[in-house]
JSON list of C-alpha atoms in Angstrom, two decimals:
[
{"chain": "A", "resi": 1, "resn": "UNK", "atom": "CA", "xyz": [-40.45, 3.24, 30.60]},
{"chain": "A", "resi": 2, "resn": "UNK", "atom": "CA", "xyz": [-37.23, 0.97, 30.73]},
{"chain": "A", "resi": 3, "resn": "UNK", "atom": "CA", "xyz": [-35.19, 4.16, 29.75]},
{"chain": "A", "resi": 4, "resn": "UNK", "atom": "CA", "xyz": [-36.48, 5.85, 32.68]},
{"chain": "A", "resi": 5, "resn": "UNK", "atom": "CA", "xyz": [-35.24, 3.08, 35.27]},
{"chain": "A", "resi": 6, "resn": "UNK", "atom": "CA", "xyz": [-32.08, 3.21, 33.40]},
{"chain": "A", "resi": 7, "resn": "UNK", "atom": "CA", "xyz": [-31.35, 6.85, 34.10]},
{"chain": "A", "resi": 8, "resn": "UNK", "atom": "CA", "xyz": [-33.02, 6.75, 37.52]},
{"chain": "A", "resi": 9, "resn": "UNK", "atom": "CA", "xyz": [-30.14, 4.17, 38.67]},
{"chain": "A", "resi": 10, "resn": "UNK", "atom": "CA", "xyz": [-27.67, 6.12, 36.53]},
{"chain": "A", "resi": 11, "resn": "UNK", "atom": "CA", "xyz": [-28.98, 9.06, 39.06]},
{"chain": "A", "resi": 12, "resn": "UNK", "atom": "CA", "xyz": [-28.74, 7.32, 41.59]},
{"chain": "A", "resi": 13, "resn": "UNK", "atom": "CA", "xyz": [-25.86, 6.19, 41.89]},
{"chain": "A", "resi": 14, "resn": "UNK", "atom": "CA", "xyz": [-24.37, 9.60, 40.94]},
{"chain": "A", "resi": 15, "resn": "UNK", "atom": "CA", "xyz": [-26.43, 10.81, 44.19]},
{"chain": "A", "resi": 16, "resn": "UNK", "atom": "CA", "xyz": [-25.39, 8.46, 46.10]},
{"chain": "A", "resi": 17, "resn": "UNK", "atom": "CA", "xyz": [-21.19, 9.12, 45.29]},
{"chain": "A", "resi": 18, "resn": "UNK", "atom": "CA", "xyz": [-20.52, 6.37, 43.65]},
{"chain": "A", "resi": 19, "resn": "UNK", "atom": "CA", "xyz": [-16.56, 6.52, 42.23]},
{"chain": "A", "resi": 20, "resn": "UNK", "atom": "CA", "xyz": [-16.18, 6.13, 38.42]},
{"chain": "A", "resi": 21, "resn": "UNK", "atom": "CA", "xyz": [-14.60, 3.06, 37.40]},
{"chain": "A", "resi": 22, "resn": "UNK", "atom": "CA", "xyz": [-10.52, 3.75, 37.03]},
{"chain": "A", "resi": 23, "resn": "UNK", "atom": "CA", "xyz": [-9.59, 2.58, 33.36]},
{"chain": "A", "resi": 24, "resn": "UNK", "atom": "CA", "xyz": [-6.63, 2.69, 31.61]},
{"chain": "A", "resi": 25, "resn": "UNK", "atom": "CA", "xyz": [-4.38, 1.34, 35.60]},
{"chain": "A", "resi": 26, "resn": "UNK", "atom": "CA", "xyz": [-1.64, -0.97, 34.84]},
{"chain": "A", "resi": 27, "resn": "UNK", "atom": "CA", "xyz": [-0.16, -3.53, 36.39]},
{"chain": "A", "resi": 28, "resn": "UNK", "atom": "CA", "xyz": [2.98, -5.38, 36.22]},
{"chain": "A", "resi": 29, "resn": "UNK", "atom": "CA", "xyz": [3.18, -8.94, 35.61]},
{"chain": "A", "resi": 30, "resn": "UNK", "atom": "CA", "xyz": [5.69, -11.49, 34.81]},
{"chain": "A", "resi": 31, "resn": "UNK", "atom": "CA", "xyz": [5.82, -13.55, 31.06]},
{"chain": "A", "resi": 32, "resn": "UNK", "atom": "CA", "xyz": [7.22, -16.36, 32.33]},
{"chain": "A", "resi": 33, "resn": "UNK", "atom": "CA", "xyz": [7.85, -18.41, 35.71]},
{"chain": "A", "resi": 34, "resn": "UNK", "atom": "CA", "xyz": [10.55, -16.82, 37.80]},
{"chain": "A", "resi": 35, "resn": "UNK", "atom": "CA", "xyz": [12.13, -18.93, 40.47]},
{"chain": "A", "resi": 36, "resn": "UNK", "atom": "CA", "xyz": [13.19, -17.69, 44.24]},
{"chain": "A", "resi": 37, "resn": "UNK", "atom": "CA", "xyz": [16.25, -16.12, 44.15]},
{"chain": "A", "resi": 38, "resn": "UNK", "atom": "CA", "xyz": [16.36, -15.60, 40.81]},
{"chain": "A", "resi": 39, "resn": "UNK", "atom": "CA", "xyz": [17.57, -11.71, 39.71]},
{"chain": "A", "resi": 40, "resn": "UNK", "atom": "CA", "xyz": [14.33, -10.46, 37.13]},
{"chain": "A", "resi": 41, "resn": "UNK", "atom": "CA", "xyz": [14.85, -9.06, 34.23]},
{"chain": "A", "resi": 42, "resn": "UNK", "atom": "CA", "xyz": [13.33, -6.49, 32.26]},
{"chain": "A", "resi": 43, "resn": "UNK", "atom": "CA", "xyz": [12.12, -8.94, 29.75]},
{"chain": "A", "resi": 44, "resn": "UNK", "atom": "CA", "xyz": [10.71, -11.32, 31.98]},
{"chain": "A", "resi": 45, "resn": "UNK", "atom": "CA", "xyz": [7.91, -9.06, 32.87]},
{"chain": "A", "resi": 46, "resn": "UNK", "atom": "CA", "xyz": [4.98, -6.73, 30.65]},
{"chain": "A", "resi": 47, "resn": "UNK", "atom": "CA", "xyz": [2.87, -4.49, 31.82]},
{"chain": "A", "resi": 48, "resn": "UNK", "atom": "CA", "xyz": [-0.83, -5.17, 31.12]},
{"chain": "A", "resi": 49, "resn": "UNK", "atom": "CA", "xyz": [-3.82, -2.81, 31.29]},
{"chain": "A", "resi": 50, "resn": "UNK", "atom": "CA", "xyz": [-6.41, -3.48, 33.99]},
{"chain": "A", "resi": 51, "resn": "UNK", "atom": "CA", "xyz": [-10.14, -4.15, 32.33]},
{"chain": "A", "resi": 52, "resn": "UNK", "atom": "CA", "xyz": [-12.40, -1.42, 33.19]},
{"chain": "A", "resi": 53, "resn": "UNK", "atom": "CA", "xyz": [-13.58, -1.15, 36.50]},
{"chain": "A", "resi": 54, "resn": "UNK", "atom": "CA", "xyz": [-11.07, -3.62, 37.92]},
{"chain": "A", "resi": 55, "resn": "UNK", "atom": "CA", "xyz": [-8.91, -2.42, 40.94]},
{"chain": "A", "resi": 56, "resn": "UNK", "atom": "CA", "xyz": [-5.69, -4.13, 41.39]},
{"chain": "A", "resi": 57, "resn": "UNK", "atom": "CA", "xyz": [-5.07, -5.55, 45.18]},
{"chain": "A", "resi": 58, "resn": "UNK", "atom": "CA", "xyz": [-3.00, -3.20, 47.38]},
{"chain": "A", "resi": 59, "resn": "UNK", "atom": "CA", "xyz": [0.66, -3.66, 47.58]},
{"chain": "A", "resi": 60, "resn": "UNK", "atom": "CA", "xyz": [1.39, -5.00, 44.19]},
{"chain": "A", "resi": 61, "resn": "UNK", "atom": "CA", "xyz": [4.06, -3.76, 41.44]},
{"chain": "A", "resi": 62, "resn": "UNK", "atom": "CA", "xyz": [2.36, -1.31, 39.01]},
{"chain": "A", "resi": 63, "resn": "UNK", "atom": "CA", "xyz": [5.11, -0.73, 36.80]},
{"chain": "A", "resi": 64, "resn": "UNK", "atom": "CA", "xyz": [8.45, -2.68, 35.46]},
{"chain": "A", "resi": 65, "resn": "UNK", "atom": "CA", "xyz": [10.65, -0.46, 37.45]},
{"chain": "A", "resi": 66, "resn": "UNK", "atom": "CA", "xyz": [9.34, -1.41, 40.99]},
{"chain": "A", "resi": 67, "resn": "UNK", "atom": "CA", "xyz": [10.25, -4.78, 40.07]},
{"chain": "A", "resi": 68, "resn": "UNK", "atom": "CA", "xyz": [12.99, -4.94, 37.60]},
{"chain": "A", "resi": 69, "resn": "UNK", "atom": "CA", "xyz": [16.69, -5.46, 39.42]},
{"chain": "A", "resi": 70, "resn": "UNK", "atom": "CA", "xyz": [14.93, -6.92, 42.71]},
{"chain": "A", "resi": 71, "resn": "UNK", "atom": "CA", "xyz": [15.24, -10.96, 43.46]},
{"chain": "A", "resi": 72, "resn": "UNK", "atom": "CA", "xyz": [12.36, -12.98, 43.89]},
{"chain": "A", "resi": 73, "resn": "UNK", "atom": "CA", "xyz": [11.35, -14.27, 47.42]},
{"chain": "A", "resi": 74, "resn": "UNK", "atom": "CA", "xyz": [9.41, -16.67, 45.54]},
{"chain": "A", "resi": 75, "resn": "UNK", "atom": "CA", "xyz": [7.86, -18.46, 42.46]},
{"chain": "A", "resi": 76, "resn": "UNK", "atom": "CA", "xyz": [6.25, -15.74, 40.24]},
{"chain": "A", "resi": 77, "resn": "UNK", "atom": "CA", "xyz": [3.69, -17.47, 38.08]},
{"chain": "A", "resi": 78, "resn": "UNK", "atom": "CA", "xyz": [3.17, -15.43, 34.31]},
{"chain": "A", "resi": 79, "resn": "UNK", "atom": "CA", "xyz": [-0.19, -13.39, 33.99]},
{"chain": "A", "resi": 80, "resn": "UNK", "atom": "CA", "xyz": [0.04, -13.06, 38.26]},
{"chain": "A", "resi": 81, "resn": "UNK", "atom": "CA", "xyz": [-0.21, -9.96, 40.21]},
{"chain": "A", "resi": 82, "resn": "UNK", "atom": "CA", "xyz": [3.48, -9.68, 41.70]},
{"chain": "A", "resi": 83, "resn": "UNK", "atom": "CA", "xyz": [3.32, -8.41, 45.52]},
{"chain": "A", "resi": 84, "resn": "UNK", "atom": "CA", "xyz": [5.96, -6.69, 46.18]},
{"chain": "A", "resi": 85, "resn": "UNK", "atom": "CA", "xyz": [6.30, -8.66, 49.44]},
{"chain": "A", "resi": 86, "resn": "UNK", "atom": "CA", "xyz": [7.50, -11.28, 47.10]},
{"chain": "A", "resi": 87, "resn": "UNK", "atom": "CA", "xyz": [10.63, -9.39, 46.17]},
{"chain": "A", "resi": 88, "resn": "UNK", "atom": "CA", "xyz": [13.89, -8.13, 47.71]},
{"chain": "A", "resi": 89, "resn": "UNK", "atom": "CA", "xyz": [16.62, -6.00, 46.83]},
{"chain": "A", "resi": 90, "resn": "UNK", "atom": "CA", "xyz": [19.86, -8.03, 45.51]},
{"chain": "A", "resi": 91, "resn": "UNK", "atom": "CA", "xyz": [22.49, -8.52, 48.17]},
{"chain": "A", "resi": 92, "resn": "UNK", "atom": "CA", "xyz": [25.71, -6.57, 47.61]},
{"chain": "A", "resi": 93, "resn": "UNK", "atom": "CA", "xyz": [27.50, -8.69, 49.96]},
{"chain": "A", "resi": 94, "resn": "UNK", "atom": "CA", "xyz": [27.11, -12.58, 49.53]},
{"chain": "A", "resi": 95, "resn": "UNK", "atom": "CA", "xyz": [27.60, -14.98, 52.29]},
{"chain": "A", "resi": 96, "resn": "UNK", "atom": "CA", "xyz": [31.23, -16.07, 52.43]},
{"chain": "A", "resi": 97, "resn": "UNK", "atom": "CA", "xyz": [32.40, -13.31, 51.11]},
{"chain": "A", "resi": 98, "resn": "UNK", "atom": "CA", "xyz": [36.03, -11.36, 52.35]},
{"chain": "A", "resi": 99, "resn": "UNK", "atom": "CA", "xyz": [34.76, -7.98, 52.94]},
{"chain": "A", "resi": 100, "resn": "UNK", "atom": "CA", "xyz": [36.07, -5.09, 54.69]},
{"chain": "A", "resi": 101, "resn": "UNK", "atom": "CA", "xyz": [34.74, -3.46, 58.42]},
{"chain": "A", "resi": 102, "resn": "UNK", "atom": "CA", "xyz": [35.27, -0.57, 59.69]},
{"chain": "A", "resi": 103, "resn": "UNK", "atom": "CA", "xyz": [35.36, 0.91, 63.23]},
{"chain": "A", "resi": 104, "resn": "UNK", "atom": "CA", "xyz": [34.76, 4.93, 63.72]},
{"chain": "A", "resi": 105, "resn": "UNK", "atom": "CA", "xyz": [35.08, 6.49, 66.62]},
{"chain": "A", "resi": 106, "resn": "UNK", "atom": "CA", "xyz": [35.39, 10.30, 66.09]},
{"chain": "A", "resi": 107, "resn": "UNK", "atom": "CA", "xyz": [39.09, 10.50, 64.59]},
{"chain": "A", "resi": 108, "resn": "UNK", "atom": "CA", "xyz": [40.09, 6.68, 64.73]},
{"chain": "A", "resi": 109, "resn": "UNK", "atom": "CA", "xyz": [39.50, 4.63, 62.23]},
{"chain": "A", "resi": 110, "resn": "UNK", "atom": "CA", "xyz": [40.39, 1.05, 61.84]},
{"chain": "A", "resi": 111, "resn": "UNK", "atom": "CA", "xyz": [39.48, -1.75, 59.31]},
{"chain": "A", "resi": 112, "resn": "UNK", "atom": "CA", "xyz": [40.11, -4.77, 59.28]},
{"chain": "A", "resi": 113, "resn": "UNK", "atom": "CA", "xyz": [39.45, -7.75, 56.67]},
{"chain": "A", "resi": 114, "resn": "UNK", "atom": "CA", "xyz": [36.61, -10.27, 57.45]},
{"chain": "A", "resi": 115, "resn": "UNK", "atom": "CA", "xyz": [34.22, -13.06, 56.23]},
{"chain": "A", "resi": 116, "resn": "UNK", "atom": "CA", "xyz": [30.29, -12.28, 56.08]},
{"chain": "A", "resi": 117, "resn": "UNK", "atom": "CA", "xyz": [28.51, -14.93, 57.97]},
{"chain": "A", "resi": 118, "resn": "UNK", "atom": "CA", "xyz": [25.19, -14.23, 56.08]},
{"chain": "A", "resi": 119, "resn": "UNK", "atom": "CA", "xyz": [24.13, -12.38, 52.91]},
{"chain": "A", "resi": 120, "resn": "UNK", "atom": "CA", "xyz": [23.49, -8.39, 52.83]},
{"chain": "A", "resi": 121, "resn": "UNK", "atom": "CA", "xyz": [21.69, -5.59, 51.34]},
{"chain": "A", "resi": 122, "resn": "UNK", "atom": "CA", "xyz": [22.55, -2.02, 52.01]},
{"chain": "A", "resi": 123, "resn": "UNK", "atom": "CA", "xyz": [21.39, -1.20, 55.36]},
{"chain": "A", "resi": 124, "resn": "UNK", "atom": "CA", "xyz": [20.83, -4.43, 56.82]},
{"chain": "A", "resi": 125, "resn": "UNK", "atom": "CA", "xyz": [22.61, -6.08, 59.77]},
{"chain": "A", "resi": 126, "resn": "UNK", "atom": "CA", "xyz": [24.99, -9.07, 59.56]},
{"chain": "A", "resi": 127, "resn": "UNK", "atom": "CA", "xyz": [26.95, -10.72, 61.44]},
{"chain": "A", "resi": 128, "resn": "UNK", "atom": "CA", "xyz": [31.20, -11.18, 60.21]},
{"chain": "A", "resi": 129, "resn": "UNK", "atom": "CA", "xyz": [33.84, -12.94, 61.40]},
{"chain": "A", "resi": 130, "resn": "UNK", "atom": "CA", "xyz": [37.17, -11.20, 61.72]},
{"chain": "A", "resi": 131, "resn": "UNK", "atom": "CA", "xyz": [39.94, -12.96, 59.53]},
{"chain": "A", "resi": 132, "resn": "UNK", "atom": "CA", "xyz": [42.93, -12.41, 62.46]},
{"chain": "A", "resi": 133, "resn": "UNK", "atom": "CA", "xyz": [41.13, -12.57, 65.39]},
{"chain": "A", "resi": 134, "resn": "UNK", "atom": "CA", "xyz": [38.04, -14.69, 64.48]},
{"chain": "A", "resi": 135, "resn": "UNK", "atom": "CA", "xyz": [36.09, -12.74, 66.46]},
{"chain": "A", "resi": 136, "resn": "UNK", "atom": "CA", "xyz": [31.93, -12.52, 65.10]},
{"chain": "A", "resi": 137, "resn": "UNK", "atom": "CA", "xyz": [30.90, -8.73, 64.94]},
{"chain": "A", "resi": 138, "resn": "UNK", "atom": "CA", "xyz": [27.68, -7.25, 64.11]},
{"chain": "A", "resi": 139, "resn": "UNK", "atom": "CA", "xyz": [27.86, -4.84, 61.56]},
{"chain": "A", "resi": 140, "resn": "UNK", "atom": "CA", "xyz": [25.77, -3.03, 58.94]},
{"chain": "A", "resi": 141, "resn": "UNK", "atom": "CA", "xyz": [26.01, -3.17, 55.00]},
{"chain": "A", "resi": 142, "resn": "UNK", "atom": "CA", "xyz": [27.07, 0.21, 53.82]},
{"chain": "A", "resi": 143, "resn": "UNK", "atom": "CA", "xyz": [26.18, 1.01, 50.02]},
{"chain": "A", "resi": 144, "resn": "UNK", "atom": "CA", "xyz": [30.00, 0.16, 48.96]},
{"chain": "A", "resi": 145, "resn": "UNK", "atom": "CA", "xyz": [29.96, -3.37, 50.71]},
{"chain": "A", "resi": 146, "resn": "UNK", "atom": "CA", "xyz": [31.99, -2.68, 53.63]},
{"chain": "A", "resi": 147, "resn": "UNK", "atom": "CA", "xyz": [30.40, -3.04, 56.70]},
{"chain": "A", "resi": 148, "resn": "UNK", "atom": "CA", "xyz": [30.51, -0.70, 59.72]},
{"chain": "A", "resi": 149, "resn": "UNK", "atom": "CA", "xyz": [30.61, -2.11, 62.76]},
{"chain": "A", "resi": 150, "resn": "UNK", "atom": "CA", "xyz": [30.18, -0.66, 66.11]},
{"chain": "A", "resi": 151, "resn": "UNK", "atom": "CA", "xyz": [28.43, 2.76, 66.97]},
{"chain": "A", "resi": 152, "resn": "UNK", "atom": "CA", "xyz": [27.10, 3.79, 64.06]}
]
């Protein structure tokens, strides 16, 4: 008799759609505490295997290479999930920083040396201050750390 409930609610639950439980899902984690601003390194993080049945929360890192190379927005606590909200790409241009920005305007090009005002990844905006004029432009971080300003 107690087999028959068994496979009744095994039948059940097959009728009814029920989704198999996901095994063998990692996650990414870190092995020790990382601080906020702090690069991460490949061997401050594992990768741990989820127990049966256990679903990891949306928008966290699955695997060392979402996470390795990015800075930390904040404290990561070892044996957390990491959400990747908590992480940003490294700037390439650092506050204070001479750079170089560029006008284009069809043919004309001109360049001119500056100071970033604020800290940039590729693709963001910042703000510079031209080194002969002092003049602040807004400009945004190409992938080779110049930063074009103007029409873009």
């Amino acid at each position: 008799m107690h087999n028959l409930v068994i496979a009744a609610t095994v039948g059940l639950a097959v009728l009814a759609g029920a989704a198999p439980a996901l095994s063998g899902q990692t996650v990414a984690i870190a092995n020790r505490v990382i601080y906020p601003g702090e690069p991460i390194p490949a061997n401050a993080l594992k990768e741990v295997m989820l127990r049966e049945g256990k679903v990891p929360p949306a928008a966290v890192a699955l695997a060392i290479g979402d996470i390795e190379g990015k800075v930390a927005r904040r404290t990561l606590l070892p044996g957390r999930y990491i959400p990747l909200a908590s992480l940003r790409d490294a700037w390439l241009v650092e506050q204070g920083a001479t750079v170089q920005a560029v006008f284009v305007a069809g043919p004309l090009t001109i360049t001119a040396s500056a100071v970033s005002l604020q800290p940039g990844s590729p693709g963001d905006l910042i703000r510079v201050r031209n080194v002969d004029s002092g003049k602040v432009l807004s400009g945004t971080v190409l992938t080779n750390g110049t930063i074009q300003v103007g029409d873009l």
